[in-house]
Coordinates of C-alpha atoms and ligand atoms in Angstrom, one line a residue:
Chain Z
M239 CA -40.5 18.4 -4.6
S240 CA -37.0 18.2 -5.9
E241 CA -35.2 15.2 -7.2
I242 CA -34.4 12.2 -5.0
I243 CA -30.7 11.5 -5.2
L244 CA -30.5 8.5 -2.8
K245 CA -33.3 6.2 -1.8
T246 CA -33.3 3.2 0.6
E247 CA -36.1 0.6 0.4
K248 CA -36.8 -1.6 3.4
L249 CA -33.1 -1.7 4.3
C250 CA -32.2 -4.2 7.0
K251 CA -29.0 -5.2 8.6
N252 CA -28.7 -7.9 11.2
F253 CA -25.7 -8.7 13.4
G254 CA -26.7 -12.1 14.7
G255 CA -29.9 -11.5 16.5
L256 CA -29.5 -7.8 16.7
K257 CA -31.4 -5.7 14.2
A258 CA -29.0 -2.8 13.8
T259 CA -30.9 -1.5 10.8
D260 CA -34.6 -2.3 10.8
N261 CA -36.6 -1.7 7.7
I262 CA -35.4 1.7 6.8
S263 CA -37.0 3.4 3.8
L264 CA -35.9 6.9 3.3
D265 CA -35.6 9.4 0.5
F266 CA -32.8 11.9 0.4
E267 CA -33.3 15.0 -1.7
R268 CA -30.7 16.5 -3.9
G269 CA -29.2 19.7 -2.5
K270 CA -30.6 19.3 1.0
V271 CA -29.1 18.5 4.3
H272 CA -30.7 15.4 5.8
A273 CA -29.7 14.9 9.4
I274 CA -30.0 11.6 11.2
L275 CA -30.4 11.7 15.0
G276 CA -30.6 8.9 17.5
P277 CA -29.3 7.8 20.9
N278 CA -26.0 5.8 21.1
G279 CA -26.4 2.4 19.5
A280 CA -29.4 3.5 17.4
G281 CA -27.7 2.2 14.3
K282 CA -26.7 5.5 12.6
T283 CA -23.2 4.4 11.8
T284 CA -24.5 1.1 10.6
L285 CA -26.8 2.9 8.2
I286 CA -23.9 5.0 6.8
N287 CA -21.8 1.9 6.5
L288 CA -24.6 0.3 4.4
L289 CA -24.9 3.4 2.2
S290 CA -21.1 3.6 1.7
G291 CA -20.7 -0.1 0.9
E292 CA -18.6 -0.9 4.0
L293 CA -21.4 -3.3 5.0
L294 CA -23.7 -5.3 2.8
P295 CA -27.4 -5.2 3.8
S296 CA -29.2 -8.3 5.0
S297 CA -32.2 -7.3 2.8
G298 CA -33.6 -4.3 1.1
R299 CA -32.2 -2.0 -1.7
I300 CA -30.3 1.2 -2.1
L301 CA -30.8 3.4 -5.2
F302 CA -28.5 6.2 -6.2
K303 CA -30.0 8.4 -8.9
G304 CA -32.2 5.4 -9.8
Y305 CA -29.3 2.9 -10.1
D306 CA -29.2 0.0 -7.8
I307 CA -26.1 0.2 -5.7
T308 CA -27.1 -2.3 -3.0
D309 CA -24.2 -4.6 -3.6
A310 CA -21.6 -2.0 -4.6
R311 CA -18.2 -2.1 -2.7
P312 CA -16.8 1.0 -1.1
E313 CA -14.4 1.9 -3.9
K314 CA -17.3 1.8 -6.4
I315 CA -19.5 4.0 -4.1
S316 CA -16.7 6.5 -3.9
R317 CA -16.2 6.5 -7.6
I318 CA -19.8 7.3 -8.4
G319 CA -19.7 10.4 -6.3
I320 CA -20.6 9.4 -2.7
G321 CA -18.0 10.4 -0.2
R322 CA -17.9 9.5 3.5
S323 CA -16.1 10.6 6.6
F324 CA -15.7 8.3 9.6
Q325 CA -16.8 8.7 13.1
K326 CA -13.6 7.2 14.4
T327 CA -10.8 9.2 12.8
N328 CA -9.5 7.2 9.9
I329 CA -6.6 8.9 8.3
L330 CA -3.0 8.0 7.2
P331 CA -1.3 9.0 10.5
G332 CA 2.3 8.9 9.2
F333 CA 1.6 11.1 6.2
S334 CA 1.5 14.9 5.8
C335 CA -1.9 16.6 5.4
L336 CA -1.2 17.1 1.8
Q337 CA -0.4 13.4 1.2
N338 CA -3.6 12.4 3.0
C339 CA -5.6 14.6 0.7
W340 CA -3.5 13.6 -2.3
I341 CA -4.8 10.0 -2.2
G342 CA -8.4 11.3 -2.2
A343 CA -7.6 13.8 -5.0
Q344 CA -5.8 11.2 -7.1
S345 CA -9.1 9.3 -7.5
C346 CA -10.0 11.8 -10.2
L347 CA -7.7 9.8 -12.5
M348 CA -9.5 7.1 -14.4
T349 CA -7.1 4.7 -12.8
S350 CA -4.0 5.1 -10.7
M351 CA -2.4 2.1 -12.4
R352 CA 0.0 4.5 -13.9
F353 CA 3.6 3.6 -13.5
F354 CA 5.8 6.0 -15.4
R355 CA 5.3 9.8 -14.8
P356 CA 5.8 11.1 -11.3
A357 CA 2.5 11.8 -9.7
K358 CA 3.5 15.2 -8.5
H359 CA 3.2 16.5 -12.1
L360 CA -0.5 15.9 -12.1
R361 CA -2.0 19.5 -11.9
E362 CA -5.6 18.5 -11.4
V363 CA -4.7 16.3 -8.4
H364 CA -2.8 19.2 -6.9
R365 CA -5.7 21.5 -7.4
R366 CA -8.2 19.2 -5.8
A367 CA -5.9 18.4 -2.8
D368 CA -5.2 22.1 -2.3
H369 CA -8.8 23.0 -2.6
A370 CA -9.8 20.4 0.0
L371 CA -7.2 21.6 2.4
Q372 CA -8.2 25.2 2.0
L373 CA -11.9 24.4 2.6
C374 CA -11.0 22.8 5.8
G375 CA -8.7 25.5 6.9
L376 CA -5.6 23.2 6.8
S377 CA -3.6 25.0 4.2
S378 CA -1.1 26.2 6.7
K379 CA -0.6 22.7 8.0
R380 CA -0.2 21.0 4.6
N381 CA 3.3 19.6 5.4
Q382 CA 2.6 18.7 8.9
I383 CA 2.5 15.0 9.7
A384 CA -1.2 14.1 10.5
A385 CA -0.3 12.1 13.7
T386 CA 1.3 15.2 15.2
M387 CA -1.8 17.4 14.8
S388 CA -4.4 18.1 17.4
Y389 CA -7.5 15.9 17.6
G390 CA -9.7 18.6 16.2
E391 CA -7.4 19.1 13.3
Q392 CA -7.3 15.4 12.6
R393 CA -11.1 15.5 12.4
Q394 CA -10.9 18.3 9.9
L395 CA -8.4 16.3 7.9
E396 CA -10.9 13.4 7.9
I397 CA -13.4 15.7 6.2
A398 CA -10.7 17.1 3.8
M399 CA -9.8 13.7 2.6
M400 CA -13.4 13.0 1.6
L401 CA -13.7 16.4 0.0
A402 CA -10.6 15.8 -2.1
T403 CA -12.6 13.1 -4.0
E404 CA -15.1 15.9 -4.9
P405 CA -18.3 13.9 -4.1
E406 CA -21.8 15.2 -4.8
L407 CA -23.3 13.3 -1.9
L408 CA -21.5 13.5 1.4
L409 CA -22.1 11.0 4.2
L410 CA -20.8 12.7 7.4
D411 CA -20.6 10.5 10.5
E412 CA -20.4 12.9 13.5
P413 CA -18.0 15.4 12.0
L414 CA -18.1 17.6 15.1
A415 CA -17.4 14.8 17.6
G416 CA -14.8 15.7 20.1
M417 CA -14.0 19.1 18.7
G418 CA -13.5 22.3 20.7
S419 CA -16.2 24.9 20.4
E420 CA -14.2 27.1 18.1
E421 CA -13.3 24.3 15.7
S422 CA -16.8 23.1 15.9
Q423 CA -18.0 26.5 14.8
Q424 CA -15.5 26.5 11.9
V425 CA -16.7 23.1 10.7
T426 CA -20.3 24.1 11.0
E427 CA -19.6 27.1 8.8
L428 CA -17.8 24.7 6.3
L429 CA -20.8 22.4 6.3
K430 CA -23.1 25.3 5.6
E431 CA -20.9 26.3 2.7
L432 CA -20.9 22.7 1.3
A433 CA -24.6 22.5 1.7
K434 CA -25.0 25.2 -0.9
E435 CA -23.7 23.0 -3.7
Q436 CA -23.9 19.4 -2.4
T437 CA -26.2 17.0 -0.8
L438 CA -25.3 16.1 2.9
I439 CA -26.4 13.2 5.0
L440 CA -25.3 14.3 8.5
I441 CA -25.1 12.3 11.7
E442 CA -24.5 14.6 14.6
H443 CA -25.2 14.8 18.3
D444 CA -24.7 18.5 18.5
M445 CA -28.3 19.8 18.5
D446 CA -27.5 23.4 17.8
A447 CA -25.5 22.4 14.7
V448 CA -28.2 20.0 13.5
F449 CA -31.1 22.5 14.0
S450 CA -29.1 25.2 12.2
L451 CA -28.0 23.1 9.3
A452 CA -30.7 20.5 8.5
D453 CA -33.5 20.8 6.1
T454 CA -34.9 17.4 7.0
I455 CA -34.3 15.3 10.2
T456 CA -34.8 11.6 10.7
V457 CA -34.8 10.2 14.2
M458 CA -33.7 6.6 14.7
V459 CA -34.2 4.4 17.7
D460 CA -33.1 0.8 17.9
G461 CA -32.3 0.6 14.2
A462 CA -35.7 1.7 13.1
E463 CA -37.0 5.1 11.8
L464 CA -39.0 6.8 14.5
E465 CA -40.0 10.0 12.7
T466 CA -38.9 12.1 9.8
G467 CA -39.8 15.8 9.3
N468 CA -38.4 19.3 9.2
V469 CA -36.7 21.0 12.1
D470 CA -39.9 22.3 13.8
Q471 CA -41.8 19.1 13.4
I472 CA -39.0 17.2 15.1
R473 CA -38.5 19.7 17.8
N474 CA -42.1 19.6 18.8
S475 CA -42.6 15.9 18.3
K476 CA -43.7 14.2 21.5
A477 CA -42.4 10.8 20.5
V478 CA -39.0 12.2 19.7
Q479 CA -38.8 14.0 22.9
D480 CA -39.6 10.9 24.8
A481 CA -37.2 8.7 22.9
Y482 CA -34.3 10.9 22.3
L483 CA -34.2 14.5 23.4
G484 CA -35.2 13.4 26.9
H485 CA -32.4 10.9 26.9
D486 CA -29.9 13.4 25.8
E487 CA -30.6 15.7 28.8
E488 CA -30.4 12.7 31.2
D489 CA -27.0 11.8 29.6
A490 CA -25.8 15.4 30.0
A491 CA -26.9 15.6 33.6
Chain Q
M17 CA 7.3 7.6 4.2
H18 CA 10.9 8.0 3.3
T19 CA 11.8 10.5 0.6
V20 CA 15.1 10.4 -1.1
T21 CA 16.8 13.5 0.0
R22 CA 19.8 15.1 -1.6
P23 CA 22.4 13.7 0.9
I24 CA 20.9 10.2 0.3
I25 CA 21.4 10.6 -3.4
I26 CA 25.0 11.6 -2.8
F27 CA 25.5 8.6 -0.5
L28 CA 24.0 6.3 -3.1
C29 CA 26.2 7.8 -5.8
I30 CA 29.3 7.2 -3.7
C31 CA 28.2 3.6 -3.2
L32 CA 27.7 3.2 -6.9
V33 CA 31.2 4.5 -7.6
M34 CA 32.7 2.1 -5.1
L35 CA 30.9 -0.8 -6.7
L36 CA 32.1 0.4 -10.1
L37 CA 35.7 0.5 -9.0
F38 CA 35.6 -2.6 -6.9
P39 CA 36.7 -5.2 -9.5
A40 CA 39.8 -3.2 -10.2
V41 CA 41.0 -3.7 -6.6
G42 CA 39.1 -6.8 -5.4
S43 CA 40.4 -10.3 -5.8
P44 CA 38.5 -12.6 -8.2
F45 CA 37.0 -14.4 -5.2
Y46 CA 35.5 -11.2 -3.8
T47 CA 34.4 -10.0 -7.2
E48 CA 32.5 -13.1 -7.5
L49 CA 31.1 -12.8 -4.0
V50 CA 29.9 -9.2 -4.6
T51 CA 28.3 -10.3 -7.9
R52 CA 26.3 -12.8 -5.9
I53 CA 25.4 -10.2 -3.3
M54 CA 24.2 -7.9 -6.0
I55 CA 22.0 -10.7 -7.4
L56 CA 20.6 -11.3 -4.0
S57 CA 20.1 -7.6 -3.6
I58 CA 17.8 -7.6 -6.6
F59 CA 15.8 -10.3 -4.8
T60 CA 15.6 -8.5 -1.5
I61 CA 14.7 -5.1 -3.1
S62 CA 11.8 -6.8 -4.8
L63 CA 10.7 -8.2 -1.4
D64 CA 10.9 -4.7 0.0
L65 CA 8.3 -3.6 -2.5
L66 CA 5.9 -6.0 -0.8
I67 CA 7.0 -5.7 2.8
G68 CA 8.1 -2.1 3.0
F69 CA 5.7 -0.4 0.5
T70 CA 2.6 -2.5 0.1
G71 CA 2.4 -3.9 3.6
L72 CA 2.4 -7.6 2.4
V73 CA 4.7 -9.7 4.5
S74 CA 5.4 -12.6 2.1
F75 CA 7.2 -15.6 3.7
G76 CA 7.4 -17.3 0.3
H77 CA 9.2 -14.9 -1.9
A78 CA 12.1 -17.3 -2.6
A79 CA 9.6 -19.3 -4.6
F80 CA 9.9 -16.8 -7.4
F81 CA 13.7 -16.7 -7.1
G82 CA 13.7 -20.5 -7.4
I83 CA 11.1 -20.6 -10.2
G84 CA 13.1 -18.1 -12.3
A85 CA 16.3 -20.1 -11.8
Y86 CA 14.6 -23.5 -12.5
L87 CA 12.8 -22.2 -15.6
L88 CA 16.1 -21.2 -17.2
A89 CA 17.7 -24.5 -16.2
I90 CA 14.8 -26.7 -17.3
L91 CA 13.6 -24.9 -20.5
F92 CA 17.1 -24.4 -21.9
N93 CA 18.8 -27.4 -20.3
D94 CA 20.4 -28.9 -23.4
V95 CA 20.0 -26.0 -25.8
E96 CA 23.4 -25.3 -27.3
H97 CA 23.1 -21.6 -28.1
I98 CA 20.8 -20.0 -25.5
N99 CA 19.7 -16.6 -26.6
Y100 CA 19.9 -14.5 -23.5
W101 CA 17.1 -12.1 -24.3
W102 CA 14.7 -14.7 -25.4
S103 CA 15.3 -17.0 -22.4
L104 CA 15.0 -14.0 -20.1
T105 CA 11.7 -12.9 -21.6
L106 CA 10.3 -16.4 -21.4
T107 CA 11.5 -17.0 -17.9
L108 CA 10.2 -13.7 -16.6
S109 CA 6.8 -13.9 -18.2
M110 CA 6.3 -17.4 -16.8
T111 CA 7.5 -16.3 -13.3
G112 CA 5.1 -13.4 -13.6
M113 CA 2.3 -15.8 -14.3
A114 CA 3.2 -17.9 -11.3
A115 CA 3.2 -14.8 -9.2
L116 CA -0.2 -13.8 -10.6
V117 CA -1.7 -17.2 -9.6
I118 CA -0.2 -17.4 -6.2
G119 CA -0.8 -13.7 -5.6
W120 CA -4.4 -13.9 -6.7
L121 CA -5.1 -16.6 -4.2
S122 CA -3.0 -15.1 -1.3
I123 CA -4.0 -11.4 -1.3
R124 CA -7.5 -12.2 -0.2
T125 CA -6.1 -12.8 3.2
S126 CA -4.0 -10.5 5.3
G127 CA -1.7 -10.5 8.3
I128 CA -0.7 -13.9 9.6
Y129 CA -2.9 -15.7 7.1
F130 CA -1.1 -14.1 4.2
I131 CA 2.2 -15.1 5.8
M132 CA 1.0 -18.7 6.1
L133 CA -0.4 -18.9 2.6
T134 CA 2.7 -17.6 0.9
L135 CA 4.8 -19.9 3.0
A136 CA 2.6 -22.9 2.0
F137 CA 2.7 -22.0 -1.7
A138 CA 6.5 -21.7 -1.5
Q139 CA 6.9 -25.0 0.3
M140 CA 4.6 -26.7 -2.4
C141 CA 7.0 -25.4 -5.1
F142 CA 9.9 -26.5 -3.0
Y143 CA 8.6 -30.1 -2.7
F144 CA 7.6 -30.1 -6.4
F145 CA 11.2 -29.7 -7.4
F146 CA 12.6 -31.7 -4.5
E147 CA 10.6 -34.8 -5.4
S148 CA 10.7 -34.6 -9.2
P149 CA 13.5 -36.9 -10.6
H150 CA 12.9 -35.3 -13.9
F151 CA 14.2 -31.9 -12.7
G152 CA 17.1 -33.3 -10.7
G153 CA 15.2 -33.9 -7.5
D154 CA 17.1 -32.9 -4.4
D155 CA 20.4 -33.0 -6.3
G156 CA 19.4 -30.0 -8.3
I157 CA 19.9 -29.5 -12.0
F158 CA 22.8 -28.3 -14.2
L159 CA 22.6 -25.9 -17.0
M160 CA 24.8 -27.2 -19.8
N161 CA 25.5 -24.0 -21.6
K162 CA 25.5 -20.4 -20.5
P163 CA 23.2 -18.0 -22.2
E164 CA 24.9 -15.8 -24.9
I165 CA 24.3 -12.2 -24.5
M166 CA 24.3 -10.9 -28.1
L167 CA 23.5 -7.5 -29.5
G168 CA 23.0 -8.0 -33.2
S169 CA 25.8 -10.5 -34.1
R170 CA 28.2 -9.1 -31.5
Q171 CA 28.7 -10.6 -28.1
L172 CA 27.8 -7.9 -25.6
V173 CA 28.9 -9.6 -22.4
D174 CA 30.9 -12.8 -21.9
L175 CA 29.3 -14.7 -19.0
E176 CA 32.5 -16.7 -18.5
N177 CA 34.3 -13.5 -17.8
E178 CA 33.8 -12.6 -14.1
H179 CA 34.3 -8.9 -14.6
H180 CA 31.8 -8.8 -17.5
Y181 CA 29.2 -10.5 -15.4
Y182 CA 29.9 -8.3 -12.4
Y183 CA 29.1 -5.1 -14.4
F184 CA 26.2 -6.8 -16.1
V185 CA 24.6 -7.6 -12.8
L186 CA 25.4 -4.2 -11.4
A187 CA 23.6 -2.7 -14.4
W188 CA 20.6 -4.8 -13.6
L189 CA 20.7 -3.8 -9.9
V190 CA 20.7 -0.1 -10.8
G191 CA 18.0 -0.7 -13.4
V192 CA 15.7 -2.4 -10.9
Y193 CA 16.4 0.3 -8.3
L194 CA 15.5 3.0 -10.8
F195 CA 12.5 1.1 -12.1
L196 CA 11.0 0.7 -8.6
S197 CA 11.8 4.3 -7.7
M198 CA 9.9 5.3 -10.8
I199 CA 6.7 3.3 -10.1
L200 CA 6.8 4.4 -6.5
R201 CA 6.8 8.1 -7.5
A202 CA 4.1 7.5 -10.0
P203 CA 0.4 7.5 -9.0
F204 CA 0.6 3.7 -8.5
G205 CA 3.2 4.0 -5.9
H206 CA 1.3 6.6 -3.9
V207 CA -1.7 4.3 -3.7
L208 CA 0.5 1.4 -2.6
I209 CA 2.1 3.3 0.2
A210 CA -1.3 4.5 1.4
I211 CA -2.6 1.0 1.3
K212 CA 0.2 0.0 3.6
A213 CA -0.8 2.8 6.0
N214 CA -4.6 2.2 6.0
E215 CA -6.1 0.0 3.4
Q216 CA -9.7 0.4 4.5
R217 CA -9.5 4.2 4.1
V218 CA -7.9 3.9 0.7
R219 CA -10.7 1.7 -0.4
A220 CA -13.3 4.2 0.8
L221 CA -11.5 6.8 -1.3
G222 CA -12.2 4.9 -4.5
Y223 CA -9.4 2.4 -5.0
S224 CA -9.9 -1.3 -5.6
T225 CA -7.0 -2.1 -3.2
P226 CA -6.8 -5.9 -4.0
H227 CA -5.9 -5.0 -7.6
Y228 CA -3.1 -2.7 -6.5
K229 CA -1.8 -5.3 -4.1
L230 CA -1.9 -8.0 -6.8
V231 CA 0.0 -5.9 -9.3
S232 CA 2.6 -5.1 -6.7
F233 CA 2.9 -8.9 -5.9
V234 CA 3.4 -9.7 -9.6
I235 CA 6.0 -7.0 -10.1
A236 CA 7.9 -8.2 -7.0
G237 CA 7.6 -11.8 -8.1
T238 CA 8.9 -11.1 -11.6
I239 CA 11.9 -9.2 -10.3
A240 CA 12.6 -12.0 -7.9
G241 CA 12.5 -14.3 -10.9
L242 CA 15.0 -12.0 -12.6
A243 CA 17.3 -12.5 -9.7
G244 CA 16.9 -16.3 -9.9
F245 CA 17.6 -16.1 -13.6
L246 CA 20.8 -14.1 -13.1
E247 CA 21.9 -16.5 -10.4
A248 CA 21.3 -19.6 -12.5
A249 CA 23.1 -18.1 -15.4
H250 CA 25.9 -17.3 -13.1
T251 CA 26.4 -20.6 -11.4
S252 CA 24.8 -22.9 -14.1
F253 CA 23.4 -24.9 -11.2
V254 CA 20.0 -24.8 -9.4
T255 CA 19.0 -26.7 -6.3
P256 CA 15.6 -26.9 -4.5
A257 CA 17.2 -25.0 -1.6
Y258 CA 16.7 -21.8 -3.7
L259 CA 12.9 -22.0 -3.0
G260 CA 13.1 -23.0 0.7
W261 CA 11.6 -21.1 3.6
H262 CA 15.1 -20.6 4.8
E263 CA 15.9 -18.4 1.8
S264 CA 12.6 -16.5 2.2
G265 CA 13.4 -16.0 5.9
M266 CA 16.9 -14.8 5.2
A267 CA 15.5 -12.3 2.7
I268 CA 13.0 -10.9 5.2
M269 CA 15.9 -10.5 7.6
M270 CA 18.0 -8.7 5.1
V271 CA 15.2 -6.3 4.3
I272 CA 14.5 -5.6 8.0
L273 CA 18.1 -5.3 8.9
G274 CA 18.8 -2.9 6.0
G275 CA 15.7 -0.9 6.6
M276 CA 12.4 -1.6 4.8
G277 CA 10.5 0.9 2.8
T278 CA 13.7 2.5 1.5
L279 CA 14.7 0.4 -1.5
F280 CA 18.4 1.0 -0.9
G281 CA 18.1 -0.4 2.7
P282 CA 17.7 -4.0 1.6
V283 CA 20.8 -3.8 -0.6
I284 CA 22.8 -2.7 2.5
G285 CA 21.2 -5.4 4.5
T286 CA 22.1 -8.0 1.9
F287 CA 25.7 -6.8 1.9
I288 CA 26.0 -6.9 5.6
V289 CA 24.5 -10.4 6.1
V290 CA 26.4 -12.1 3.3
L291 CA 29.7 -10.4 4.2
L292 CA 29.2 -11.4 7.9
Q293 CA 28.6 -14.9 6.8
D294 CA 31.8 -14.7 4.9
F295 CA 34.0 -13.0 7.6
L296 CA 32.7 -14.3 10.9
P297 CA 33.5 -18.1 10.4
G298 CA 37.2 -17.1 10.1
F299 CA 37.2 -15.7 13.7
T300 CA 35.3 -18.2 15.6
E301 CA 33.3 -21.4 15.2
H302 CA 30.4 -19.8 17.2
W303 CA 29.9 -17.2 14.5
K304 CA 26.2 -17.9 14.1
L305 CA 25.7 -16.9 17.7
I306 CA 27.5 -13.6 17.0
M307 CA 25.4 -13.1 13.9
G308 CA 22.2 -13.6 15.9
G309 CA 23.5 -11.1 18.4
I310 CA 24.2 -8.5 15.7
I311 CA 20.8 -8.9 14.2
I312 CA 19.0 -8.6 17.6
G313 CA 21.1 -5.5 18.3
V314 CA 20.1 -3.9 15.0
V315 CA 16.5 -4.6 15.5
L316 CA 16.4 -3.4 19.0
F317 CA 18.5 -0.2 18.6
L318 CA 17.8 0.7 15.0
P319 CA 14.1 0.3 14.5
N320 CA 14.3 1.5 11.0
G321 CA 17.3 -0.6 10.1
V322 CA 20.7 0.6 8.9
A323 CA 18.9 2.9 6.3
G324 CA 17.2 4.6 9.2
L325 CA 20.5 5.3 10.8
I326 CA 21.8 6.7 7.5
Y327 CA 18.7 8.9 7.3
S328 CA 19.1 10.4 10.8
L329 CA 22.9 11.0 10.2
T330 CA 22.3 12.8 6.9
N331 CA 19.4 14.7 8.4
R332 CA 21.7 15.9 11.2
L333 CA 24.4 16.9 8.7
S334 CA 22.0 18.8 6.4
S335 CA 19.7 20.3 9.1
K336 CA 21.5 23.6 8.8
S337 CA 21.1 23.9 5.1
K338 CA 17.6 22.5 5.2
E339 CA 15.4 23.8 2.4
A340 CA 12.4 25.2 4.2
G341 CA 8.9 24.3 3.2
R342 CA 10.0 21.4 1.0
E343 CA 7.0 19.5 -0.2
H344 CA 7.0 15.8 0.2
V345 CA 4.4 14.4 -2.2
Ligands
ATP551 N1 -19.8 -5.0 13.2 C1 -20.7 -5.2 14.1 N2 -21.0 -6.4 14.6 C2 -21.9 -6.6 15.6 N3 -22.6 -5.6 16.1 C3 -22.4 -4.3 15.7 C4 -21.5 -4.1 14.6 N4 -21.5 -2.7 14.4 C5 -22.4 -2.2 15.2 N5 -23.0 -3.1 15.9 C6 -24.1 -2.9 16.9 O1 -25.2 -2.3 16.2 C7 -25.8 -1.3 17.0 C8 -25.8 0.0 16.3 O2 -24.4 0.5 16.2 P1 -24.0 1.8 15.5 O3 -22.6 1.9 15.6 O4 -24.6 1.8 14.2 O5 -24.7 2.9 16.4 P2 -24.7 4.5 16.4 O6 -26.0 5.0 16.2 O7 -23.7 4.9 15.3 O8 -24.1 4.8 17.8 P3 -23.1 6.0 18.3 O9 -23.9 7.2 18.5 O10 -22.6 5.4 19.5 O11 -22.1 6.2 17.2 C9 -25.0 -1.3 18.3 O12 -25.8 -2.0 19.3 C10 -23.7 -2.0 18.0 O13 -23.2 -2.7 19.1
MG552 MG1 -22.0 5.9 15.2

């Protein structure tokens, strides 16, 4: 068994009386794609928010490469190599694609508290921003203002901004949500490409994508872990079909 | 985000030449008035760094203008030979400290709470000077001697000479403009502008945004202190009104009127407002009404202020010769 890059221990998050995350203990292996499934409101985004420092857990611990990062703030999490994308598109709408990625790329500097030389002379930042745009197929749109792009392209930019920080662990919150089938295909290919080098924690409703990408799948219901296993185990699990896959078909119908 | 295009640079150079030539043609009264406007412009430019570039709407920025002015008047009240550079350094570092404390406490909040906190701090400073008989109370305080601007043993600028002071202030205005353009082009500026657009996302990309906001607040406060210092050295007289909410409000108005987020916009806004205040009373006693109407008109019809109008005009002029594929980083 390979190295555990991220580990949660009895992680809980309560919103008032609601247990949005209920005693989650999971191991995420380096180099693998770990998908998290669950019906709407299962607490998937909340879990990502805990891992990325956006929310502080009510109890429990988070360990990244053995270090306790339970109380770390989002900027710290990003700096140690964990990137995230948001379910609700969260970009700088008035900026060009390049500028959006630039901010992510500039975090390769020790600090951006630099006041004298123009930023545009920073070669490494250029390289990172260009690379992220290219990976997401946005190179031709680099000077287009983000707000004027199609919804699918904005979703791609959302991923590109995260990639510009060159994380080793990627937290992806429904990267395919709302995309057309062609775009969705492209992004699935991109995720496959990324999975070769990096570790992915992927929340996604698109079953085809999940089953084709994931090495491990965890199914969540009402904030708690229902079952974790490989693709075949989850596909054939009675409990999962009752709790989730069944739901999904009802929803679709 | 506004980028400074070539036509804008040409426009700014023309303005600069006009300012350079003005004392040759303008009467002493107007030379003095423009000197005052340029000092106020330094103040409003610094506010633009907060409002237009960092997304911090400070309603107490005049506090730093007043603190800068008072520090000069208090610390050097009866000093016979005030060394300009020494008094400037002392005043600015102390104003910077004040901005650090007030900023440190204020930037934890955002939106309306930030506005209220900065206003409350400024009013505290106002009442401190207003009610302290030691510092002149509501009458204000006089500075007995003007600072002496020496370079070695030679006098560089004679503060009693209105033309000298005019050019001296103009040099400061250009210096502040260039300084702020520099930091805005540097990595620091990129982060600031992004914070204004979407602070949460910038945080998630690895930036401790409160630190950036605080540094921006301190820079802006220090530059406001510089403006206060220049004003006190100019008039040799400081009153508590310098710190009042009225001054802060006027400054916000000048920034918005001129066009926030452009650096040169606030300078235009300051010129327009002060010159209107000077001209309008000559026409009618209801000039404040007209002034209000003009401001409402600009806000309604020029959402990006006068600078926005200049941008769209120059864009139209240069659209034929537009450089294709220009990158705006
Ligand atoms: N900030 C919050 N305050 C209060 N309740 C919250 C908050 N964020 C989430 N919740 C609640 O926690 C539960 C889990 O929400 P979460 O967004 O994590 O679900 P999800 O699995 O991501 O759902 P979806 O598939 O719709 O994205 C929901 O019932 C939601 O209403
Ligand atoms: Mg969600």
